[in-house]
PDB file of C-alpha atoms and ligand atoms in Angstrom:
ATOM      1  CA  MET A   6      -0.074  -0.277   0.193  1.00 33.00           C
ATOM      2  CA  LYS A   7       1.507   3.218  -0.949  1.00 43.00           C
ATOM      3  CA  GLU A   8       2.424   5.483   2.157  1.00 44.00           C
ATOM      4  CA  ILE A   9       0.390   8.912   2.384  1.00 47.00           C
ATOM      5  CA  GLN A  10       1.692  11.703   1.135  1.00 46.00           C
ATOM      6  CA  GLY A  11       3.459  13.628   4.626  1.00 47.00           C
ATOM      7  CA  GLN A  12       2.251  11.144   7.201  1.00 49.00           C
ATOM      8  CA  SER A  13       5.046  12.766  10.141  1.00 52.00           C
ATOM      9  CA  PHE A  14       2.548  15.824   8.825  1.00 49.00           C
ATOM     10  CA  LEU A  15      -0.416  14.873   9.501  1.00 60.00           C
ATOM     11  CA  GLN A  16       0.332  12.603  12.865  1.00 80.00           C
ATOM     12  CA  ASN A  17      -1.996  13.541  14.461  1.00 87.00           C
ATOM     13  CA  HIS A  18      -4.804  13.523  12.601  1.00 91.00           C
ATOM     14  CA  PRO A  19      -7.276  10.943  13.599  1.00 91.00           C
ATOM     15  CA  CYS A  20      -8.925  10.789  10.230  1.00 90.00           C
ATOM     16  CA  TYR A  21      -6.290   9.842   8.223  1.00 90.00           C
ATOM     17  CA  ASN A  22      -3.989   7.800  10.450  1.00 88.00           C
ATOM     18  CA  LYS A  23      -5.591   4.961  12.248  1.00 88.00           C
ATOM     19  CA  ASP A  24      -2.556   4.928  15.806  1.00 87.00           C
ATOM     20  CA  ALA A  25      -3.902   8.877  16.699  1.00 87.00           C
ATOM     21  CA  ALA A  26      -6.853   7.970  16.709  1.00 88.00           C
ATOM     22  CA  ALA A  27      -6.700   6.762  19.855  1.00 85.00           C
ATOM     23  CA  ASN A  28      -4.630   9.997  21.040  1.00 87.00           C
ATOM     24  CA  TRP A  29      -5.938  12.759  19.162  1.00 90.00           C
ATOM     25  CA  GLY A  30      -9.297  14.165  18.362  1.00 91.00           C
ATOM     26  CA  ARG A  31     -11.135  16.507  16.605  1.00 92.00           C
ATOM     27  CA  LEU A  32     -13.088  19.266  16.748  1.00 94.00           C
ATOM     28  CA  HIS A  33     -16.626  19.136  14.483  1.00 93.00           C
ATOM     29  CA  LEU A  34     -17.988  23.616  13.575  1.00 94.00           C
ATOM     30  CA  PRO A  35     -21.982  23.324  12.165  1.00 92.00           C
ATOM     31  CA  VAL A  36     -21.611  26.217  10.533  1.00 95.00           C
ATOM     32  CA  ALA A  37     -22.517  25.608   7.165  1.00 93.00           C
ATOM     33  CA  PRO A  38     -26.892  24.989   6.631  1.00 91.00           C
ATOM     34  CA  ASN A  39     -27.326  25.232   2.760  1.00 93.00           C
ATOM     35  CA  CYS A  40     -26.224  23.072   0.357  1.00 95.00           C
ATOM     36  CA  ASN A  41     -26.838  23.893  -3.562  1.00 96.00           C
ATOM     37  CA  ILE A  42     -26.582  20.148  -4.446  1.00 97.00           C
ATOM     38  CA  ARG A  43     -28.898  17.272  -3.601  1.00 95.00           C
ATOM     39  CA  CYS A  44     -28.133  14.132  -2.964  1.00 96.00           C
ATOM     40  CA  ASN A  45     -30.300  10.945  -3.373  1.00 95.00           C
ATOM     41  CA  TYR A  46     -29.630   9.645  -0.221  1.00 93.00           C
ATOM     42  CA  CYS A  47     -29.965  12.692   2.040  1.00 91.00           C
ATOM     43  CA  ASN A  48     -32.253  13.828   3.895  1.00 79.00           C
ATOM     44  CA  ARG A  49     -30.529  16.924   5.271  1.00 64.00           C
ATOM     45  CA  MET A  50     -30.676  16.131   8.727  1.00 57.00           C
ATOM     46  CA  TYR A  51     -27.814  14.418   7.676  1.00 48.00           C
ATOM     47  CA  ASP A  52     -24.380  16.161   7.148  1.00 52.00           C
ATOM     48  CA  CYS A  53     -22.578  16.592   4.007  1.00 52.00           C
ATOM     49  CA  ALA A  54     -20.595  13.441   2.812  1.00 47.00           C
ATOM     50  CA  ASN A  55     -23.006  11.261   4.090  1.00 47.00           C
ATOM     51  CA  GLU A  56     -20.633  11.342   7.405  1.00 50.00           C
ATOM     52  CA  ASN A  57     -23.210  11.292  10.137  1.00 51.00           C
ATOM     53  CA  ARG A  58     -26.049  10.124  11.979  1.00 44.00           C
ATOM     54  CA  PRO A  59     -29.458  11.097  12.380  1.00 34.00           C
ATOM     55  CA  GLY A  60     -29.874  14.079  14.498  1.00 34.00           C
ATOM     56  CA  VAL A  61     -26.842  15.507  13.604  1.00 52.00           C
ATOM     57  CA  THR A  62     -26.484  18.830  14.480  1.00 64.00           C
ATOM     58  CA  GLN A  63     -28.023  20.537  17.930  1.00 66.00           C
ATOM     59  CA  HIS A  64     -27.450  24.046  16.987  1.00 84.00           C
ATOM     60  CA  ILE A  65     -26.107  26.234  13.599  1.00 91.00           C
ATOM     61  CA  TYR A  66     -23.009  28.618  16.019  1.00 95.00           C
ATOM     62  CA  THR A  67     -22.225  31.824  13.668  1.00 97.00           C
ATOM     63  CA  PRO A  68     -18.110  31.918  12.846  1.00 97.00           C
ATOM     64  CA  GLN A  69     -18.153  34.215  16.046  1.00 97.00           C
ATOM     65  CA  GLU A  70     -20.059  32.153  18.277  1.00 97.00           C
ATOM     66  CA  ALA A  71     -18.361  28.669  16.948  1.00 97.00           C
ATOM     67  CA  VAL A  72     -14.918  30.338  18.046  1.00 97.00           C
ATOM     68  CA  SER A  73     -15.426  31.170  21.541  1.00 97.00           C
ATOM     69  CA  PHE A  74     -16.883  26.873  21.390  1.00 95.00           C
ATOM     70  CA  VAL A  75     -14.046  26.368  20.334  1.00 96.00           C
ATOM     71  CA  ARG A  76     -11.677  28.253  22.986  1.00 96.00           C
ATOM     72  CA  LYS A  77     -13.712  26.822  25.894  1.00 95.00           C
ATOM     73  CA  VAL A  78     -12.731  23.031  24.671  1.00 94.00           C
ATOM     74  CA  PHE A  79      -9.836  24.307  24.297  1.00 93.00           C
ATOM     75  CA  ASP A  80      -9.465  25.481  27.539  1.00 94.00           C
ATOM     76  CA  ALA A  81     -11.081  21.775  29.314  1.00 93.00           C
ATOM     77  CA  ARG A  82      -9.175  19.533  26.787  1.00 91.00           C
ATOM     78  CA  ARG A  83      -5.574  18.926  25.061  1.00 90.00           C
ATOM     79  CA  ASP A  84      -6.700  15.805  23.104  1.00 91.00           C
ATOM     80  CA  ILE A  85      -7.730  18.096  19.994  1.00 92.00           C
ATOM     81  CA  SER A  86      -5.833  18.388  16.962  1.00 92.00           C
ATOM     82  CA  VAL A  87      -7.807  19.409  14.073  1.00 94.00           C
ATOM     83  CA  VAL A  88     -10.765  21.179  13.748  1.00 96.00           C
ATOM     84  CA  GLY A  89     -13.265  20.925  11.193  1.00 95.00           C
ATOM     85  CA  ILE A  90     -15.774  22.408   8.974  1.00 94.00           C
ATOM     86  CA  ALA A  91     -18.465  19.487   7.006  1.00 90.00           C
ATOM     87  CA  GLY A  92     -21.444  20.250   7.382  1.00 83.00           C
ATOM     88  CA  PRO A  93     -24.179  20.273   8.550  1.00 89.00           C
ATOM     89  CA  GLY A  94     -25.398  21.242   4.510  1.00 92.00           C
ATOM     90  CA  ASP A  95     -21.951  22.108   1.760  1.00 95.00           C
ATOM     91  CA  PRO A  96     -19.489  24.435   4.126  1.00 96.00           C
ATOM     92  CA  MET A  97     -18.722  26.020   0.441  1.00 97.00           C
ATOM     93  CA  CYS A  98     -21.903  26.531  -0.167  1.00 95.00           C
ATOM     94  CA  ASP A  99     -21.937  28.922   3.185  1.00 95.00           C
ATOM     95  CA  ALA A 100     -18.863  29.918   1.998  1.00 97.00           C
ATOM     96  CA  ASP A 101     -18.068  33.096   3.468  1.00 97.00           C
ATOM     97  CA  LYS A 102     -19.311  31.706   7.541  1.00 97.00           C
ATOM     98  CA  THR A 103     -17.188  28.860   6.546  1.00 98.00           C
ATOM     99  CA  LEU A 104     -14.164  31.664   5.593  1.00 98.00           C
ATOM    100  CA  GLU A 105     -14.649  33.079   8.374  1.00 98.00           C
ATOM    101  CA  THR A 106     -14.884  30.934  11.183  1.00 98.00           C
ATOM    102  CA  PHE A 107     -11.844  29.283  10.050  1.00 98.00           C
ATOM    103  CA  ARG A 108     -10.013  32.377   9.988  1.00 98.00           C
ATOM    104  CA  LEU A 109     -10.387  33.518  13.676  1.00 98.00           C
ATOM    105  CA  VAL A 110     -10.408  29.747  14.862  1.00 97.00           C
ATOM    106  CA  LYS A 111      -6.188  29.877  13.485  1.00 96.00           C
ATOM    107  CA  ARG A 112      -5.964  33.215  15.204  1.00 96.00           C
ATOM    108  CA  GLU A 113      -7.027  31.457  18.481  1.00 95.00           C
ATOM    109  CA  ILE A 114      -5.100  28.517  18.513  1.00 94.00           C
ATOM    110  CA  PRO A 115      -2.848  29.507  15.849  1.00 93.00           C
ATOM    111  CA  HIS A 116      -1.268  25.640  15.871  1.00 90.00           C
ATOM    112  CA  VAL A 117      -4.460  23.392  15.248  1.00 94.00           C
ATOM    113  CA  MET A 118      -5.038  21.459  11.851  1.00 95.00           C
ATOM    114  CA  LEU A 119      -7.649  22.884   9.643  1.00 96.00           C
ATOM    115  CA  CYS A 120     -10.194  20.301   7.946  1.00 96.00           C
ATOM    116  CA  LEU A 121     -12.723  20.775   5.242  1.00 97.00           C
ATOM    117  CA  SER A 122     -15.149  18.601   3.699  1.00 95.00           C
ATOM    118  CA  SER A 123     -17.747  19.873   0.456  1.00 97.00           C
ATOM    119  CA  ASN A 124     -19.538  18.052  -2.183  1.00 97.00           C
ATOM    120  CA  GLY A 125     -16.317  20.017  -4.546  1.00 98.00           C
ATOM    121  CA  LEU A 126     -18.691  22.403  -6.378  1.00 98.00           C
ATOM    122  CA  ALA A 127     -17.449  25.515  -5.236  1.00 98.00           C
ATOM    123  CA  VAL A 128     -14.385  24.545  -4.408  1.00 98.00           C
ATOM    124  CA  PRO A 129     -12.330  25.985  -7.486  1.00 98.00           C
ATOM    125  CA  ASP A 130     -14.062  29.135  -6.621  1.00 97.00           C
ATOM    126  CA  TYR A 131     -12.433  29.422  -2.873  1.00 98.00           C
ATOM    127  CA  ILE A 132      -8.671  27.611  -3.459  1.00 97.00           C
ATOM    128  CA  ASP A 133      -6.579  30.840  -3.000  1.00 96.00           C
ATOM    129  CA  ALA A 134      -8.770  31.536   0.335  1.00 97.00           C
ATOM    130  CA  ILE A 135      -8.599  27.208   1.761  1.00 97.00           C
ATOM    131  CA  HIS A 136      -4.578  27.830   1.397  1.00 97.00           C
ATOM    132  CA  ASP A 137      -4.283  31.265   2.682  1.00 97.00           C
ATOM    133  CA  LEU A 138      -6.174  29.938   5.954  1.00 97.00           C
ATOM    134  CA  GLY A 139      -3.895  27.615   6.291  1.00 94.00           C
ATOM    135  CA  ILE A 140      -6.611  24.735   6.360  1.00 96.00           C
ATOM    136  CA  THR A 141      -4.635  21.788   4.975  1.00 95.00           C
ATOM    137  CA  HIS A 142      -6.725  18.809   4.724  1.00 96.00           C
ATOM    138  CA  VAL A 143      -9.709  18.873   2.441  1.00 97.00           C
ATOM    139  CA  THR A 144     -12.214  16.055   1.329  1.00 97.00           C
ATOM    140  CA  ILE A 145     -14.446  15.791  -1.801  1.00 98.00           C
ATOM    141  CA  THR A 146     -17.233  14.143  -1.959  1.00 97.00           C
ATOM    142  CA  VAL A 147     -17.456  11.763  -5.268  1.00 98.00           C
ATOM    143  CA  ASN A 148     -19.310   9.618  -5.638  1.00 98.00           C
ATOM    144  CA  ALA A 149     -19.314   8.760  -9.338  1.00 98.00           C
ATOM    145  CA  ILE A 150     -17.093   9.801 -12.391  1.00 98.00           C
ATOM    146  CA  ASP A 151     -19.799   9.224 -14.840  1.00 98.00           C
ATOM    147  CA  PRO A 152     -22.020  11.648 -15.597  1.00 98.00           C
ATOM    148  CA  VAL A 153     -24.571   9.110 -16.253  1.00 98.00           C
ATOM    149  CA  VAL A 154     -23.797   6.610 -12.927  1.00 98.00           C
ATOM    150  CA  ALA A 155     -24.265  10.624 -10.718  1.00 98.00           C
ATOM    151  CA  SER A 156     -27.092  11.728 -12.349  1.00 98.00           C
ATOM    152  CA  HIS A 157     -28.437   8.580 -10.462  1.00 98.00           C
ATOM    153  CA  MET A 158     -26.892  10.010  -7.243  1.00 98.00           C
ATOM    154  CA  TYR A 159     -27.995  14.024  -7.621  1.00 97.00           C
ATOM    155  CA  SER A 160     -31.639  15.020  -7.799  1.00 96.00           C
ATOM    156  CA  MET A 161     -30.554  18.787  -8.079  1.00 97.00           C
ATOM    157  CA  VAL A 162     -27.437  20.737  -9.190  1.00 98.00           C
ATOM    158  CA  CYS A 163     -27.360  24.686  -8.207  1.00 98.00           C
ATOM    159  CA  TYR A 164     -24.800  26.552  -9.721  1.00 97.00           C
ATOM    160  CA  ASP A 165     -24.392  30.453 -11.174  1.00 96.00           C
ATOM    161  CA  ASP A 166     -28.343  30.143  -9.885  1.00 95.00           C
ATOM    162  CA  THR A 167     -29.049  27.750 -12.378  1.00 98.00           C
ATOM    163  CA  ILE A 168     -30.687  24.701 -11.013  1.00 98.00           C
ATOM    164  CA  TYR A 169     -29.425  21.512 -13.609  1.00 98.00           C
ATOM    165  CA  ARG A 170     -30.930  18.309 -13.297  1.00 97.00           C
ATOM    166  CA  GLY A 171     -30.115  14.947 -14.616  1.00 96.00           C
ATOM    167  CA  ILE A 172     -27.019  14.567 -16.872  1.00 98.00           C
ATOM    168  CA  GLU A 173     -26.366  18.233 -17.670  1.00 98.00           C
ATOM    169  CA  GLY A 174     -26.455  18.873 -13.398  1.00 98.00           C
ATOM    170  CA  ALA A 175     -24.480  15.597 -12.921  1.00 98.00           C
ATOM    171  CA  ARG A 176     -21.586  16.825 -16.035  1.00 98.00           C
ATOM    172  CA  ILE A 177     -21.133  19.840 -14.213  1.00 98.00           C
ATOM    173  CA  LEU A 178     -20.956  18.337 -10.510  1.00 98.00           C
ATOM    174  CA  LEU A 179     -18.343  15.940 -11.884  1.00 98.00           C
ATOM    175  CA  GLU A 180     -15.948  19.038 -13.579  1.00 98.00           C
ATOM    176  CA  ARG A 181     -15.888  21.185 -10.588  1.00 98.00           C
ATOM    177  CA  GLN A 182     -15.220  17.977  -8.245  1.00 98.00           C
ATOM    178  CA  ALA A 183     -12.441  16.979 -10.591  1.00 98.00           C
ATOM    179  CA  GLU A 184     -11.255  21.110 -10.726  1.00 98.00           C
ATOM    180  CA  SER A 185     -11.259  20.862  -7.561  1.00 98.00           C
ATOM    181  CA  ILE A 186      -9.132  17.802  -6.597  1.00 98.00           C
ATOM    182  CA  ARG A 187      -6.980  18.823  -9.986  1.00 98.00           C
ATOM    183  CA  LYS A 188      -6.119  22.120  -8.164  1.00 98.00           C
ATOM    184  CA  LEU A 189      -5.204  20.650  -4.140  1.00 98.00           C
ATOM    185  CA  LYS A 190      -3.249  18.762  -5.620  1.00 98.00           C
ATOM    186  CA  GLU A 191      -1.714  20.902  -7.806  1.00 97.00           C
ATOM    187  CA  ARG A 192      -1.088  23.086  -3.606  1.00 97.00           C
ATOM    188  CA  ASN A 193      -0.576  20.402  -2.169  1.00 95.00           C
ATOM    189  CA  PHE A 194      -3.166  19.791   0.565  1.00 96.00           C
ATOM    190  CA  ILE A 195      -3.804  16.620   1.793  1.00 95.00           C
ATOM    191  CA  VAL A 196      -7.235  15.196  -0.072  1.00 97.00           C
ATOM    192  CA  LYS A 197      -9.388  12.530   0.902  1.00 97.00           C
ATOM    193  CA  ILE A 198     -12.179  11.656  -1.235  1.00 98.00           C
ATOM    194  CA  ASN A 199     -15.470  10.123   0.210  1.00 96.00           C
ATOM    195  CA  THR A 200     -17.293   8.047  -1.910  1.00 97.00           C
ATOM    196  CA  VAL A 201     -20.955   6.648  -0.459  1.00 96.00           C
ATOM    197  CA  VAL A 202     -21.678   3.302  -2.269  1.00 98.00           C
ATOM    198  CA  VAL A 203     -24.988   2.875  -3.155  1.00 97.00           C
ATOM    199  CA  PRO A 204     -26.133  -1.436  -3.952  1.00 97.00           C
ATOM    200  CA  GLU A 205     -26.996  -1.081  -7.816  1.00 96.00           C
ATOM    201  CA  VAL A 206     -26.657   2.414  -8.046  1.00 97.00           C
ATOM    202  CA  ASN A 207     -22.776   2.928  -7.447  1.00 98.00           C
ATOM    203  CA  MET A 208     -20.976   0.419  -5.929  1.00 98.00           C
ATOM    204  CA  ASP A 209     -19.536  -1.465  -9.401  1.00 98.00           C
ATOM    205  CA  HIS A 210     -18.119   1.378 -10.616  1.00 98.00           C
ATOM    206  CA  VAL A 211     -16.479   2.806  -7.143  1.00 98.00           C
ATOM    207  CA  PRO A 212     -13.145   0.464  -9.037  1.00 98.00           C
ATOM    208  CA  ALA A 213     -13.246   3.268 -11.767  1.00 98.00           C
ATOM    209  CA  ILE A 214     -13.900   6.095  -9.110  1.00 98.00           C
ATOM    210  CA  ALA A 215     -10.790   4.488  -6.887  1.00 98.00           C
ATOM    211  CA  LYS A 216      -8.775   4.507 -10.207  1.00 98.00           C
ATOM    212  CA  GLN A 217      -9.029   7.687 -11.093  1.00 98.00           C
ATOM    213  CA  ALA A 218      -7.912   8.859  -7.345  1.00 98.00           C
ATOM    214  CA  GLU A 219      -4.875   7.229  -8.153  1.00 98.00           C
ATOM    215  CA  GLU A 220      -4.562   9.498 -11.020  1.00 98.00           C
ATOM    216  CA  TRP A 221      -5.468  12.542  -9.493  1.00 98.00           C
ATOM    217  CA  GLY A 222      -3.239  11.477  -6.894  1.00 98.00           C
ATOM    218  CA  VAL A 223      -5.770  11.357  -3.839  1.00 98.00           C
ATOM    219  CA  ASP A 224      -4.251  11.175  -0.358  1.00 96.00           C
ATOM    220  CA  LEU A 225      -7.168   8.945   1.651  1.00 97.00           C
ATOM    221  CA  MET A 226     -10.238   6.871   0.140  1.00 98.00           C
ATOM    222  CA  ASN A 227     -13.073   6.512   2.670  1.00 97.00           C
ATOM    223  CA  CYS A 228     -15.831   3.942   1.563  1.00 97.00           C
ATOM    224  CA  ILE A 229     -19.007   5.086   3.482  1.00 95.00           C
ATOM    225  CA  ALA A 230     -21.824   3.247   2.920  1.00 96.00           C
ATOM    226  CA  MET A 231     -25.073   4.306   2.402  1.00 95.00           C
ATOM    227  CA  ILE A 232     -27.778   4.147   5.305  1.00 91.00           C
ATOM    228  CA  PRO A 233     -31.306   4.946   3.815  1.00 92.00           C
ATOM    229  CA  VAL A 234     -33.055   7.150   5.119  1.00 87.00           C
ATOM    230  CA  HIS A 235     -36.841   8.332   5.508  1.00 84.00           C
ATOM    231  CA  ASP A 236     -37.977  11.413   3.068  1.00 85.00           C
ATOM    232  CA  THR A 237     -35.536  10.286  -0.007  1.00 90.00           C
ATOM    233  CA  PHE A 238     -34.874   9.020  -3.016  1.00 90.00           C
ATOM    234  CA  PHE A 239     -33.249   5.843  -1.719  1.00 93.00           C
ATOM    235  CA  ALA A 240     -35.505   5.618   1.102  1.00 91.00           C
ATOM    236  CA  ASN A 241     -36.173   1.679  -0.287  1.00 92.00           C
ATOM    237  CA  HIS A 242     -32.408   1.404  -1.805  1.00 95.00           C
ATOM    238  CA  ARG A 243     -30.310  -1.717   1.067  1.00 96.00           C
ATOM    239  CA  SER A 244     -27.359  -0.778   2.476  1.00 96.00           C
ATOM    240  CA  PRO A 245     -24.067  -2.248   1.414  1.00 97.00           C
ATOM    241  CA  THR A 246     -23.088  -5.356   3.878  1.00 97.00           C
ATOM    242  CA  LYS A 247     -19.684  -5.282   6.209  1.00 96.00           C
ATOM    243  CA  ASP A 248     -18.727  -8.368   3.459  1.00 98.00           C
ATOM    244  CA  GLU A 249     -19.292  -6.138  -0.165  1.00 98.00           C
ATOM    245  CA  ILE A 250     -17.336  -2.699   1.795  1.00 98.00           C
ATOM    246  CA  ASP A 251     -14.705  -5.113   3.295  1.00 97.00           C
ATOM    247  CA  ASN A 252     -14.758  -6.671  -0.886  1.00 98.00           C
ATOM    248  CA  ILE A 253     -14.668  -3.228  -2.729  1.00 98.00           C
ATOM    249  CA  ARG A 254     -11.633  -1.873  -0.411  1.00 98.00           C
ATOM    250  CA  ARG A 255      -9.449  -4.876  -0.577  1.00 97.00           C
ATOM    251  CA  PHE A 256      -9.880  -4.753  -4.499  1.00 97.00           C
ATOM    252  CA  ILE A 257      -9.829  -0.689  -4.351  1.00 98.00           C
ATOM    253  CA  ARG A 258      -6.474  -0.195  -1.928  1.00 97.00           C
ATOM    254  CA  HIS A 259      -4.018  -0.569  -4.544  1.00 97.00           C
ATOM    255  CA  TYR A 260      -4.733   2.219  -5.884  1.00 98.00           C
ATOM    256  CA  VAL A 261      -5.594   4.612  -3.070  1.00 98.00           C
ATOM    257  CA  PRO A 262      -4.915   3.903   0.446  1.00 97.00           C
ATOM    258  CA  GLN A 263      -8.796   3.129   2.553  1.00 97.00           C
ATOM    259  CA  MET A 264      -9.970   4.641   5.164  1.00 96.00           C
ATOM    260  CA  THR A 265     -11.178   2.244   7.402  1.00 93.00           C
ATOM    261  CA  HIS A 266     -12.096   3.255  11.128  1.00 92.00           C
ATOM    262  CA  CYS A 267     -14.598   6.204  10.115  1.00 89.00           C
ATOM    263  CA  ASN A 268     -17.118   6.611  12.754  1.00 84.00           C
ATOM    264  CA  ARG A 269     -19.229   9.039  10.692  1.00 83.00           C
ATOM    265  CA  CYS A 270     -19.255  11.551  12.851  1.00 81.00           C
ATOM    266  CA  ARG A 271     -22.176  13.943  13.261  1.00 76.00           C
ATOM    267  CA  ALA A 272     -21.401  17.484  12.161  1.00 73.00           C
ATOM    268  CA  ASP A 273     -20.529  18.817  15.978  1.00 81.00           C
ATOM    269  CA  ALA A 274     -18.766  15.767  17.507  1.00 82.00           C
ATOM    270  CA  ILE A 275     -16.360  16.239  19.638  1.00 85.00           C
ATOM    271  CA  GLY A 276     -13.642  13.992  20.642  1.00 83.00           C
ATOM    272  CA  ARG A 277     -11.769  11.009  19.820  1.00 86.00           C
ATOM    273  CA  LEU A 278     -13.338   9.250  17.003  1.00 83.00           C
ATOM    274  CA  ARG A 279     -15.180   6.433  19.253  1.00 68.00           C
ATOM    275  CA  GLU A 280     -16.515   9.095  21.989  1.00 66.00           C
ATOM    276  CA  ALA A 281     -18.794  11.023  20.316  1.00 50.00           C
TER     277      ALA A 281
HETATM  278 FE1  SF4 S 301     -26.697  16.046   1.997  1.00 65.06          FE
HETATM  279 FE2  SF4 S 301     -23.733  16.993   2.256  1.00 65.06          FE
HETATM  280 FE3  SF4 S 301     -24.981  16.047  -0.771  1.00 65.06          FE
HETATM  281 FE4  SF4 S 301     -25.584  18.355   0.336  1.00 65.06          FE
HETATM  282  S1  SF4 S 301     -23.408  17.498  -0.463  1.00 65.06           S
HETATM  283  S2  SF4 S 301     -27.602  17.756  -0.679  1.00 65.06           S
HETATM  284  S3  SF4 S 301     -25.712  18.348   2.791  1.00 65.06           S
HETATM  285  S4  SF4 S 301     -25.172  14.902   1.719  1.00 65.06           S
HETATM  286 FE1  SF4 S 302     -13.460  11.583  10.402  1.00 65.06          FE
HETATM  287 FE2  SF4 S 302     -14.906  10.070   9.559  1.00 65.06          FE
HETATM  288 FE3  SF4 S 302     -15.525  10.914  11.297  1.00 65.06          FE
HETATM  289 FE4  SF4 S 302     -15.482  12.879   9.358  1.00 65.06          FE
HETATM  290  S1  SF4 S 302     -17.191  11.231   9.286  1.00 65.06           S
HETATM  291  S2  SF4 S 302     -14.671  13.477  10.979  1.00 65.06           S
HETATM  292  S3  SF4 S 302     -13.775  11.209   8.247  1.00 65.06           S
HETATM  293  S4  SF4 S 302     -14.701   9.922  11.869  1.00 65.06           S
END
């Protein structure tokens, strides 16, 4: 298996280094409620990238509230190595709030790592700002690289104030995701992709995504089993079994290292991965 780029730098990020997860935690700040696409597995009670359990977040913070909260948490504990923004919508759909929050956090706690998760649609417009703020880790959710497959994963893409559906929307989203990842890697960000795996929709397509991820130079891939929730297009789809996910990871890990310890955290999760 390939080494994750910049392993020494990453050593205390609990998501990128399984060994660090025993001792180091993350703090998620729920500052971004809106989203610019509609994933067919999301009922908007989920954190971006389906990295969440229902129940999600108890509140949305303003950037100022978020940094006050960070201050309190860091006064109380010494085991938080990374502050992340992952929703509960798409952080870059609320780019002003997200970037301002990161700016305030970095000013308050200069040594902390900053981590961003996004669907990628708006990321190319903010690459320089993301870089200049000192964000080091970025996750883009890539559920397909083929617009036909993607058109079954997404029901709406809102780009430049226009709503796109079907193949047209899928094509725009995939182009923007590819542009995001290329630009992030050009600037030496540590990049993870999340892939939400849906049987009979994109599951057979996951190896093609992994192959593309290798070409992009992606550092880590997190295959997440879709959980059907009510009021979504995939409410009646089944989840992949544990065996199916394990087999996929085994099959594609020679393309890109696989994350195997994701905790599907809430948008306001705090602490070590098994703690909250
Ligand atoms: Fe939900 Fe995130 Fe998809 Fe937006 S990008 S629809 S918040 S899972
Ligand atoms: Fe890390 Fe997974 Fe939790 Fe995201 S959802 S913070 S990748 S463990």
